[in-house]
């Protein structure tokens, strides 16, 4: 009987791409992949440590696995596994914890799937995470997440990512193009470029500072790969998003007019406390430049509320800054203290109920921003890539500029691209359309 393996991924697109790569390694070793809700011999949980909530969810997911199969082998990998391996190993039911350098060698550690009395830990000093492992996600959805870069050399005061993933390092351009070609040959229509700090692309495989290629070189090369219909830049720092890239995307064959640009705060004093590498005026310049050459572009924003030292007035600066900016939606993060970060020792701690209130205000603003952006797109012609899920009798899709649309379920449209006219916003906030013909 072939052994069965199931995966659960917490956190970012980068984690999804790495889970997929690890899953392919299991398949090569003779395992069958099953859904996490099914009975498996081994459950692998790819962890995240960006928010406190991701830490707490880990225990719940372990319990879920044990409920399905109490005898199953449970392994934890990923960022939280690197930062707090002993803490994870002590969770009842966990058999193996692998840090940053070991997670891609997981199949070497599981010759014996019998349960351990205590979780076994294999982790490294993060300085040893200085080599690059390429990965991409496939088979989970109509788009693939293609990892091009890992780690980060920035020292933002709230962030544990450099502690969990190590120095900034990149895949070779040749390997990225090879992976992109492999994805396109599997019939996947959209590739999302992902990494920890993708604008820093080009630092060598071992983190050496000499950039053999830049992010702009990468974008230009990917645009020429045959068979890819859409390329999307997932998230890029404002100081690394250059005019040349924006201009190129505006005229690109495959790159879509959608940018996700972390802001974190609209107040310069808070940005300095965070040790971000730009001030608010640069962010305004980036948004204005995008809208100048792509008025229909979708712009998403990451923002943190309740950072130490953020008074009511400083928060209102952020609220008003975002309110006046021509952006499309927000990802709002409530600040949570992380061990071994500078921010955890800063004065001016914001009360939990105040953090919650500020988060609610910005989430409300996000709803208004998304609605206004969708309204601006009604009456325009767009192309839609349809998703593979039947959700309550509807098939959903996204336009190139990230407007969510729906129509009654029809499996014939799964993973196909069509030209449409956007006609109206439904009660649930999703957009209706009329077909124009196949793209």
Tab-separated table of C-alpha atoms in Angstrom:
chain	number	residue	atom	x	y	z
A	1	UNK	CA	0.000	0.000	0.000
A	2	UNK	CA	1.301	3.451	-0.943
A	3	UNK	CA	1.598	5.852	1.985
A	4	UNK	CA	-0.533	9.001	2.021
A	5	UNK	CA	0.619	12.539	2.836
A	6	UNK	CA	-1.461	15.670	3.482
A	7	UNK	CA	-0.388	19.323	3.727
A	8	UNK	CA	-1.668	22.422	5.487
A	9	UNK	CA	-0.177	25.819	4.614
A	10	UNK	CA	-0.360	28.874	6.864
A	11	UNK	CA	0.672	32.329	5.715
A	12	UNK	CA	1.857	33.769	2.452
A	13	UNK	CA	2.002	32.878	-1.248
A	14	UNK	CA	5.669	31.994	-0.769
A	15	UNK	CA	4.672	29.281	1.715
A	16	UNK	CA	2.167	27.889	-0.803
A	17	UNK	CA	4.869	27.653	-3.476
A	18	UNK	CA	7.221	25.868	-1.057
A	19	UNK	CA	4.516	23.454	0.140
A	20	UNK	CA	3.873	22.493	-3.481
A	21	UNK	CA	7.561	21.802	-4.081
A	22	UNK	CA	7.821	19.693	-0.911
A	23	UNK	CA	4.680	17.798	-1.988
A	24	UNK	CA	6.262	16.947	-5.361
A	25	UNK	CA	9.260	15.507	-3.465
A	26	UNK	CA	6.896	13.221	-1.542
A	27	UNK	CA	5.284	12.080	-4.802
A	28	UNK	CA	8.729	11.176	-6.162
A	29	UNK	CA	9.269	9.081	-2.998
A	30	UNK	CA	6.098	7.083	-3.686
A	31	UNK	CA	3.549	8.925	-1.527
A	32	UNK	CA	0.034	9.811	-2.660
A	33	UNK	CA	-1.068	13.340	-1.778
A	34	UNK	CA	-4.513	13.639	-0.196
A	35	UNK	CA	-6.539	16.522	1.202
A	36	UNK	CA	-5.811	17.555	4.796
A	37	UNK	CA	-9.349	16.551	5.761
A	38	UNK	CA	-8.652	12.946	4.701
A	39	UNK	CA	-6.919	10.063	6.445
A	40	UNK	CA	-3.147	10.248	5.886
A	41	UNK	CA	-0.018	8.544	7.215
A	42	UNK	CA	1.835	11.845	7.525
A	43	UNK	CA	0.545	15.406	7.957
A	44	UNK	CA	2.913	18.272	7.105
A	45	UNK	CA	2.093	21.755	8.419
A	46	UNK	CA	3.944	24.678	6.810
A	47	UNK	CA	3.929	27.346	9.518
A	48	UNK	CA	3.945	31.135	9.556
A	49	UNK	CA	5.035	33.562	12.244
A	50	UNK	CA	3.990	36.926	10.830
A	51	UNK	CA	1.029	37.285	13.182
A	52	UNK	CA	0.174	35.978	16.620
A	53	UNK	CA	-2.928	34.360	15.169
A	54	UNK	CA	-0.850	32.090	12.880
A	55	UNK	CA	1.017	30.802	15.963
A	56	UNK	CA	-2.226	29.964	17.754
A	57	UNK	CA	-3.764	28.259	14.736
A	58	UNK	CA	-0.940	25.718	14.647
A	59	UNK	CA	-2.203	23.830	17.722
A	60	UNK	CA	-5.723	23.705	16.284
A	61	UNK	CA	-4.438	22.228	13.011
A	62	UNK	CA	-2.393	19.562	14.838
A	63	UNK	CA	-5.547	18.563	16.763
A	64	UNK	CA	-7.444	18.385	13.465
A	65	UNK	CA	-4.888	15.933	12.048
A	66	UNK	CA	-4.888	13.810	15.205
A	67	UNK	CA	-8.669	13.614	15.209
A	68	UNK	CA	-8.617	12.146	11.675
A	69	UNK	CA	-5.757	9.718	12.389
A	70	UNK	CA	-4.340	9.550	15.952
A	71	UNK	CA	-1.467	7.360	14.705
A	72	UNK	CA	-0.405	9.740	11.910
A	73	UNK	CA	3.089	11.254	11.880
A	74	UNK	CA	2.911	15.058	12.217
A	75	UNK	CA	5.709	17.306	10.908
A	76	UNK	CA	6.059	21.093	11.216
A	77	UNK	CA	8.177	23.150	8.813
A	78	UNK	CA	8.465	26.830	7.891
A	79	UNK	CA	9.008	30.151	9.621
A	80	UNK	CA	7.546	29.391	13.061
A	81	UNK	CA	9.435	26.079	13.012
A	82	UNK	CA	12.685	28.013	12.558
A	83	UNK	CA	11.927	30.688	15.169
A	84	UNK	CA	10.465	28.505	17.940
A	85	UNK	CA	11.283	24.860	17.202
A	86	UNK	CA	11.182	23.703	20.832
A	87	UNK	CA	7.791	25.350	21.351
A	88	UNK	CA	6.343	23.485	18.354
A	89	UNK	CA	8.024	20.217	19.331
A	90	UNK	CA	6.330	20.392	22.738
A	91	UNK	CA	2.834	20.524	21.185
A	92	UNK	CA	1.082	17.225	21.839
A	93	UNK	CA	1.131	15.060	18.703
A	94	UNK	CA	4.024	16.771	16.883
A	95	UNK	CA	6.752	14.284	15.859
A	96	UNK	CA	9.178	16.326	13.768
A	97	UNK	CA	10.130	20.007	13.478
A	98	UNK	CA	12.346	21.176	10.614
A	99	UNK	CA	13.933	24.628	10.368
A	100	UNK	CA	14.787	26.826	7.392
A	101	UNK	CA	17.514	24.690	5.855
A	102	UNK	CA	15.967	21.288	6.575
A	103	UNK	CA	12.407	21.718	5.288
A	104	UNK	CA	13.351	20.842	1.702
A	105	UNK	CA	15.021	17.631	2.917
A	106	UNK	CA	11.959	16.414	4.821
A	107	UNK	CA	11.747	13.110	2.929
A	108	UNK	CA	15.216	12.244	4.296
A	109	UNK	CA	13.865	12.453	7.850
A	110	UNK	CA	10.812	10.220	7.587
A	111	UNK	CA	12.074	6.702	6.982
A	112	UNK	CA	10.329	5.687	10.187
A	113	UNK	CA	6.773	6.991	10.536
A	114	UNK	CA	6.188	5.698	14.052
A	115	UNK	CA	5.074	8.326	16.558
A	116	UNK	CA	7.745	9.973	18.732
A	117	UNK	CA	7.287	10.432	22.454
A	118	UNK	CA	8.801	13.911	22.097
A	119	UNK	CA	8.963	16.050	18.960
A	120	UNK	CA	12.319	15.721	17.205
A	121	UNK	CA	13.936	19.026	16.194
A	122	UNK	CA	16.304	19.670	13.296
A	123	UNK	CA	16.973	23.381	12.957
A	124	UNK	CA	19.977	25.541	12.180
A	125	UNK	CA	21.393	28.891	13.126
A	126	UNK	CA	19.694	31.218	10.635
A	127	UNK	CA	23.105	32.317	9.310
A	128	UNK	CA	23.326	28.843	7.750
A	129	UNK	CA	20.246	29.542	5.605
A	130	UNK	CA	22.401	31.019	2.860
A	131	UNK	CA	21.514	28.793	-0.095
A	132	UNK	CA	18.563	29.053	-2.449
A	133	UNK	CA	15.895	26.443	-3.173
A	134	UNK	CA	13.588	27.256	-6.083
A	135	UNK	CA	9.920	26.339	-5.883
A	136	UNK	CA	6.515	26.883	-7.395
A	137	UNK	CA	2.954	25.846	-6.582
A	138	UNK	CA	0.918	23.924	-9.084
A	139	UNK	CA	-2.246	21.865	-9.165
A	140	UNK	CA	-3.967	23.757	-6.352
A	141	UNK	CA	-5.608	26.453	-8.449
A	142	UNK	CA	-5.721	28.100	-11.878
A	143	UNK	CA	-2.649	30.167	-11.075
A	144	UNK	CA	0.814	29.205	-9.910
A	145	UNK	CA	2.973	30.969	-7.337
A	146	UNK	CA	6.532	31.108	-8.664
A	147	UNK	CA	9.208	31.785	-6.058
A	148	UNK	CA	12.039	33.961	-7.408
A	149	UNK	CA	13.678	35.211	-4.199
A	150	UNK	CA	13.963	34.317	-0.493
A	151	UNK	CA	15.078	36.012	2.726
A	152	UNK	CA	15.493	39.708	3.480
A	153	UNK	CA	18.340	42.095	4.319
A	154	UNK	CA	15.997	44.812	5.609
A	155	UNK	CA	15.841	45.411	9.341
A	156	UNK	CA	12.253	46.557	9.910
A	157	UNK	CA	11.803	46.750	13.669
A	158	UNK	CA	8.573	44.685	13.822
A	159	UNK	CA	9.561	41.836	11.512
A	160	UNK	CA	10.828	38.313	12.239
A	161	UNK	CA	11.187	37.252	8.593
A	162	UNK	CA	14.995	37.797	8.442
A	163	UNK	CA	15.247	35.639	11.610
A	164	UNK	CA	13.049	32.953	10.052
A	165	UNK	CA	14.309	32.965	6.458
A	166	UNK	CA	17.796	34.435	6.523
A	167	UNK	CA	19.586	36.742	4.096
A	168	UNK	CA	18.218	37.967	0.765
A	169	UNK	CA	19.114	35.587	-2.047
A	170	UNK	CA	17.706	34.841	-5.486
A	171	UNK	CA	17.130	32.096	-7.986
A	172	UNK	CA	19.171	32.227	-11.185
A	173	UNK	CA	17.389	33.864	-14.105
A	174	UNK	CA	17.780	30.653	-16.114
A	175	UNK	CA	16.068	28.570	-13.440
A	176	UNK	CA	13.188	31.038	-13.030
A	177	UNK	CA	12.577	30.912	-16.793
A	178	UNK	CA	12.793	27.095	-16.762
A	179	UNK	CA	10.206	26.908	-13.941
A	180	UNK	CA	7.939	29.410	-15.738
A	181	UNK	CA	8.113	27.296	-18.892
A	182	UNK	CA	7.261	24.129	-16.903
A	183	UNK	CA	4.230	25.898	-15.411
A	184	UNK	CA	3.002	27.130	-18.800
A	185	UNK	CA	3.336	23.631	-20.272
A	186	UNK	CA	0.915	22.342	-17.607
A	187	UNK	CA	-1.803	24.620	-18.977
A	188	UNK	CA	-1.786	27.075	-16.069
A	189	UNK	CA	-2.783	30.511	-17.325
A	190	UNK	CA	-1.423	32.832	-14.616
A	191	UNK	CA	1.848	33.029	-12.724
A	192	UNK	CA	2.220	35.148	-9.575
A	193	UNK	CA	5.827	36.100	-8.793
A	194	UNK	CA	6.547	35.630	-5.130
A	195	UNK	CA	9.353	35.966	-2.586
A	196	UNK	CA	10.060	37.752	0.675
A	197	UNK	CA	11.377	40.914	-1.004
A	198	UNK	CA	11.110	40.345	-4.754
A	199	UNK	CA	12.208	43.853	-5.726
A	200	UNK	CA	15.605	42.870	-4.289
A	201	UNK	CA	15.847	40.103	-6.914
A	202	UNK	CA	19.348	39.573	-8.260
A	203	UNK	CA	21.373	39.020	-5.117
A	204	UNK	CA	23.203	35.776	-5.809
A	205	UNK	CA	22.058	32.313	-4.850
A	206	UNK	CA	24.244	32.507	-1.725
A	207	UNK	CA	23.279	36.091	-0.871
A	208	UNK	CA	26.367	37.692	-2.442
A	209	UNK	CA	25.615	41.358	-2.997
A	210	UNK	CA	26.609	41.554	-6.671
A	211	UNK	CA	23.419	41.605	-8.732
A	212	UNK	CA	23.958	39.541	-11.860
A	213	UNK	CA	20.432	40.504	-12.914
A	214	UNK	CA	17.928	43.048	-11.579
A	215	UNK	CA	14.205	42.720	-10.963
A	216	UNK	CA	13.674	44.686	-14.190
A	217	UNK	CA	15.796	42.133	-16.098
A	218	UNK	CA	13.627	39.375	-14.628
A	219	UNK	CA	10.389	41.083	-15.663
A	220	UNK	CA	11.642	41.646	-19.222
A	221	UNK	CA	12.804	38.029	-19.605
A	222	UNK	CA	9.588	36.507	-18.226
A	223	UNK	CA	7.499	38.599	-20.612
A	224	UNK	CA	9.055	36.656	-23.502
A	225	UNK	CA	8.232	33.140	-22.207
A	226	UNK	CA	5.802	31.446	-24.607
A	227	UNK	CA	2.566	30.004	-23.282
A	228	UNK	CA	2.102	32.308	-20.278
A	229	UNK	CA	-1.061	34.390	-20.552
A	230	UNK	CA	-0.713	36.404	-17.345
A	231	UNK	CA	2.083	37.404	-14.987
A	232	UNK	CA	1.305	39.158	-11.703
A	233	UNK	CA	3.766	40.855	-9.328
A	234	UNK	CA	2.636	39.819	-5.843
A	235	UNK	CA	4.106	42.382	-3.451
A	236	UNK	CA	6.969	44.826	-3.964
A	237	UNK	CA	8.527	47.448	-1.698
A	238	UNK	CA	7.808	51.040	-2.864
A	239	UNK	CA	11.496	51.974	-2.879
A	240	UNK	CA	12.261	49.009	-5.173
A	241	UNK	CA	9.393	49.583	-7.608
A	242	UNK	CA	11.144	51.656	-10.276
A	243	UNK	CA	9.631	53.774	-13.059
A	244	UNK	CA	11.175	51.478	-15.682
A	245	UNK	CA	9.226	48.505	-14.265
A	246	UNK	CA	5.962	50.475	-14.082
A	247	UNK	CA	6.380	51.701	-17.676
A	248	UNK	CA	7.211	48.174	-18.853
A	249	UNK	CA	4.139	46.651	-17.173
A	250	UNK	CA	1.954	49.348	-18.783
A	251	UNK	CA	2.976	48.065	-22.254
A	252	UNK	CA	3.644	44.421	-21.428
A	253	UNK	CA	2.308	41.408	-23.308
A	254	UNK	CA	1.660	39.404	-20.136
A	255	UNK	CA	2.190	41.479	-16.958
A	256	UNK	CA	-1.135	42.658	-15.574
A	257	UNK	CA	-1.954	46.142	-14.163
A	258	UNK	CA	-2.056	45.069	-10.518
A	259	UNK	CA	0.448	46.092	-7.856
A	260	UNK	CA	0.524	45.268	-4.158
A	261	UNK	CA	2.762	47.775	-2.383
A	262	UNK	CA	3.401	47.631	1.396
A	263	UNK	CA	2.982	51.009	3.111
A	264	UNK	CA	2.655	50.030	6.830
A	265	UNK	CA	2.060	53.649	7.963
A	266	UNK	CA	1.081	56.941	6.360
A	267	UNK	CA	2.971	58.907	9.019
A	268	UNK	CA	6.697	59.562	8.538
A	269	UNK	CA	7.530	59.465	12.263
A	270	UNK	CA	6.041	55.960	12.525
A	271	UNK	CA	7.779	54.866	9.296
A	272	UNK	CA	11.089	55.919	10.887
A	273	UNK	CA	10.303	53.943	14.061
A	274	UNK	CA	9.591	50.960	11.824
A	275	UNK	CA	12.898	51.530	9.968
A	276	UNK	CA	11.169	51.442	6.627
A	277	UNK	CA	13.316	52.539	3.679
A	278	UNK	CA	11.084	55.314	2.365
A	279	UNK	CA	8.827	58.119	3.550
A	280	UNK	CA	5.204	58.784	2.637
A	281	UNK	CA	6.013	61.163	-0.224
A	282	UNK	CA	7.796	58.381	-2.133
A	283	UNK	CA	4.711	56.192	-1.730
A	284	UNK	CA	2.522	58.946	-3.195
A	285	UNK	CA	4.941	59.209	-6.143
A	286	UNK	CA	4.671	55.459	-6.827
A	287	UNK	CA	0.845	55.486	-6.773
A	288	UNK	CA	0.685	58.599	-8.972
A	289	UNK	CA	3.151	57.121	-11.482
A	290	UNK	CA	1.125	53.888	-11.782
A	291	UNK	CA	-2.150	55.756	-12.229
A	292	UNK	CA	-0.570	58.111	-14.771
A	293	UNK	CA	0.403	55.276	-17.152
A	294	UNK	CA	-2.326	52.750	-16.108
A	295	UNK	CA	-5.428	54.632	-14.868
A	296	UNK	CA	-7.288	51.293	-14.591
A	297	UNK	CA	-4.566	49.637	-12.449
A	298	UNK	CA	-5.470	47.983	-9.165
A	299	UNK	CA	-3.252	48.969	-6.214
A	300	UNK	CA	-3.333	47.033	-2.947
A	301	UNK	CA	-1.737	48.278	0.264
A	302	UNK	CA	-0.394	46.590	3.427
A	303	UNK	CA	-0.790	48.656	6.577
A	304	UNK	CA	-0.051	47.989	10.275
A	305	UNK	CA	-2.162	49.548	13.038
A	306	UNK	CA	-1.253	49.933	16.699
A	307	UNK	CA	2.529	50.081	16.286
A	308	UNK	CA	4.275	51.328	19.476
A	309	UNK	CA	4.250	55.118	19.555
A	310	UNK	CA	1.244	55.408	17.196
A	311	UNK	CA	-0.947	57.989	18.952
A	312	UNK	CA	-4.524	58.734	17.885
A	313	UNK	CA	-3.274	61.694	15.824
A	314	UNK	CA	-0.581	59.638	14.100
A	315	UNK	CA	-3.119	56.922	13.270
A	316	UNK	CA	-5.448	59.565	11.810
A	317	UNK	CA	-2.543	60.718	9.625
A	318	UNK	CA	-2.448	57.192	8.176
A	319	UNK	CA	-6.239	57.045	7.799
A	320	UNK	CA	-6.404	60.406	6.016
A	321	UNK	CA	-3.347	59.600	3.892
A	322	UNK	CA	-4.979	56.394	2.621
A	323	UNK	CA	-8.381	58.017	2.272
A	324	UNK	CA	-6.995	60.595	-0.161
A	325	UNK	CA	-4.821	58.141	-2.107
A	326	UNK	CA	-6.078	56.492	-5.311
A	327	UNK	CA	-5.717	52.916	-4.105
A	328	UNK	CA	-8.026	49.900	-4.527
A	329	UNK	CA	-7.977	47.867	-1.277
A	330	UNK	CA	-6.097	47.390	2.009
A	331	UNK	CA	-4.609	44.414	3.834
A	332	UNK	CA	-4.793	45.541	7.474
A	333	UNK	CA	-2.517	43.945	10.072
A	334	UNK	CA	-2.958	44.575	13.786
A	335	UNK	CA	0.500	44.951	15.317
A	336	UNK	CA	1.498	42.082	17.593
A	337	UNK	CA	4.695	41.897	19.617
A	338	UNK	CA	7.203	39.368	18.296
A	339	UNK	CA	10.129	38.013	20.315
A	340	UNK	CA	13.629	39.241	19.393
A	341	UNK	CA	12.411	42.326	17.535
A	342	UNK	CA	13.338	45.940	18.292
A	343	UNK	CA	9.686	47.046	18.235
A	344	UNK	CA	8.807	44.726	21.142
A	345	UNK	CA	11.004	46.903	23.392
A	346	UNK	CA	9.704	50.299	22.199
A	347	UNK	CA	7.736	52.611	24.467
A	348	UNK	CA	4.240	53.882	23.763
A	349	UNK	CA	2.516	50.489	23.672
A	350	UNK	CA	-0.981	50.812	22.180
A	351	UNK	CA	-3.791	49.131	24.129
A	352	UNK	CA	-5.288	46.010	22.528
A	353	UNK	CA	-8.814	47.491	22.299
A	354	UNK	CA	-7.418	50.602	20.562
A	355	UNK	CA	-5.524	48.428	18.054
A	356	UNK	CA	-8.763	46.566	17.358
A	357	UNK	CA	-10.729	49.794	16.850
A	358	UNK	CA	-8.133	51.187	14.445
A	359	UNK	CA	-8.077	47.937	12.513
A	360	UNK	CA	-11.868	48.066	12.158
A	361	UNK	CA	-11.704	51.661	10.868
A	362	UNK	CA	-9.170	50.769	8.179
A	363	UNK	CA	-11.043	47.625	7.177
A	364	UNK	CA	-14.115	49.826	6.689
A	365	UNK	CA	-12.037	52.183	4.548
A	366	UNK	CA	-10.849	49.194	2.503
A	367	UNK	CA	-14.448	48.208	1.723
A	368	UNK	CA	-15.146	51.765	0.494
A	369	UNK	CA	-11.954	51.839	-1.588
A	370	UNK	CA	-12.693	48.492	-3.233
A	371	UNK	CA	-16.266	49.544	-3.990
A	372	UNK	CA	-15.104	52.826	-5.544
A	373	UNK	CA	-12.519	50.983	-7.654
A	374	UNK	CA	-15.093	48.424	-8.844
A	375	UNK	CA	-17.542	51.238	-9.695
A	376	UNK	CA	-14.833	52.922	-11.783
A	377	UNK	CA	-14.522	49.726	-13.831
A	378	UNK	CA	-18.230	49.292	-14.662
A	379	UNK	CA	-18.770	49.741	-18.400
A	380	UNK	CA	-15.196	48.781	-19.297
A	381	UNK	CA	-13.970	45.794	-21.310
A	382	UNK	CA	-11.732	43.365	-19.414
A	383	UNK	CA	-10.387	39.819	-19.646
A	384	UNK	CA	-11.371	37.274	-16.974
A	385	UNK	CA	-9.605	34.091	-15.907
A	386	UNK	CA	-12.168	31.745	-14.343
A	387	UNK	CA	-11.380	29.754	-11.186
A	388	UNK	CA	-11.891	26.031	-10.674
A	389	UNK	CA	-14.240	25.990	-7.660
A	390	UNK	CA	-18.006	25.743	-7.591
A	391	UNK	CA	-19.003	28.066	-4.750
A	392	UNK	CA	-22.712	27.850	-3.981
A	393	UNK	CA	-23.629	27.471	-7.627
A	394	UNK	CA	-21.331	30.191	-8.994
A	395	UNK	CA	-18.048	30.255	-10.840
A	396	UNK	CA	-15.791	33.170	-9.955
A	397	UNK	CA	-12.898	34.815	-11.740
A	398	UNK	CA	-10.611	37.823	-11.706
A	399	UNK	CA	-10.011	40.424	-14.370
A	400	UNK	CA	-6.445	41.327	-15.237
A	401	UNK	CA	-6.768	44.311	-12.865
A	402	UNK	CA	-8.101	42.148	-10.042
A	403	UNK	CA	-11.834	42.838	-10.166
A	404	UNK	CA	-13.698	39.790	-8.840
A	405	UNK	CA	-16.554	38.626	-11.092
A	406	UNK	CA	-19.091	35.781	-11.039
A	407	UNK	CA	-21.683	33.932	-13.104
A	408	UNK	CA	-23.746	30.735	-12.611
A	409	UNK	CA	-21.494	27.646	-12.363
A	410	UNK	CA	-20.400	26.187	-15.686
A	411	UNK	CA	-17.456	23.736	-15.558
A	412	UNK	CA	-16.661	24.435	-19.203
A	413	UNK	CA	-15.276	27.837	-18.226
A	414	UNK	CA	-12.786	26.568	-15.619
A	415	UNK	CA	-9.244	27.851	-16.324
A	416	UNK	CA	-10.291	29.725	-19.461
A	417	UNK	CA	-9.815	33.403	-20.323
A	418	UNK	CA	-12.636	35.465	-21.828
A	419	UNK	CA	-13.262	39.066	-22.856
A	420	UNK	CA	-16.153	40.625	-20.945
A	421	UNK	CA	-17.959	43.910	-20.333
A	422	UNK	CA	-18.365	44.688	-16.634
A	423	UNK	CA	-22.013	45.634	-16.063
A	424	UNK	CA	-23.007	45.897	-12.380
A	425	UNK	CA	-21.963	45.232	-8.789
A	426	UNK	CA	-24.036	42.512	-7.107
A	427	UNK	CA	-25.347	42.647	-3.526
A	428	UNK	CA	-22.339	40.637	-2.308
A	429	UNK	CA	-19.936	43.171	-3.833
A	430	UNK	CA	-18.902	40.900	-6.725
A	431	UNK	CA	-19.214	42.197	-10.290
A	432	UNK	CA	-21.555	40.881	-13.010
A	433	UNK	CA	-20.636	40.991	-16.704
A	434	UNK	CA	-21.646	40.261	-20.297
A	435	UNK	CA	-19.475	38.127	-22.556
A	436	UNK	CA	-17.730	39.746	-25.487
A	437	UNK	CA	-16.023	36.603	-26.833
A	438	UNK	CA	-13.045	34.377	-26.123
A	439	UNK	CA	-9.784	36.234	-25.360
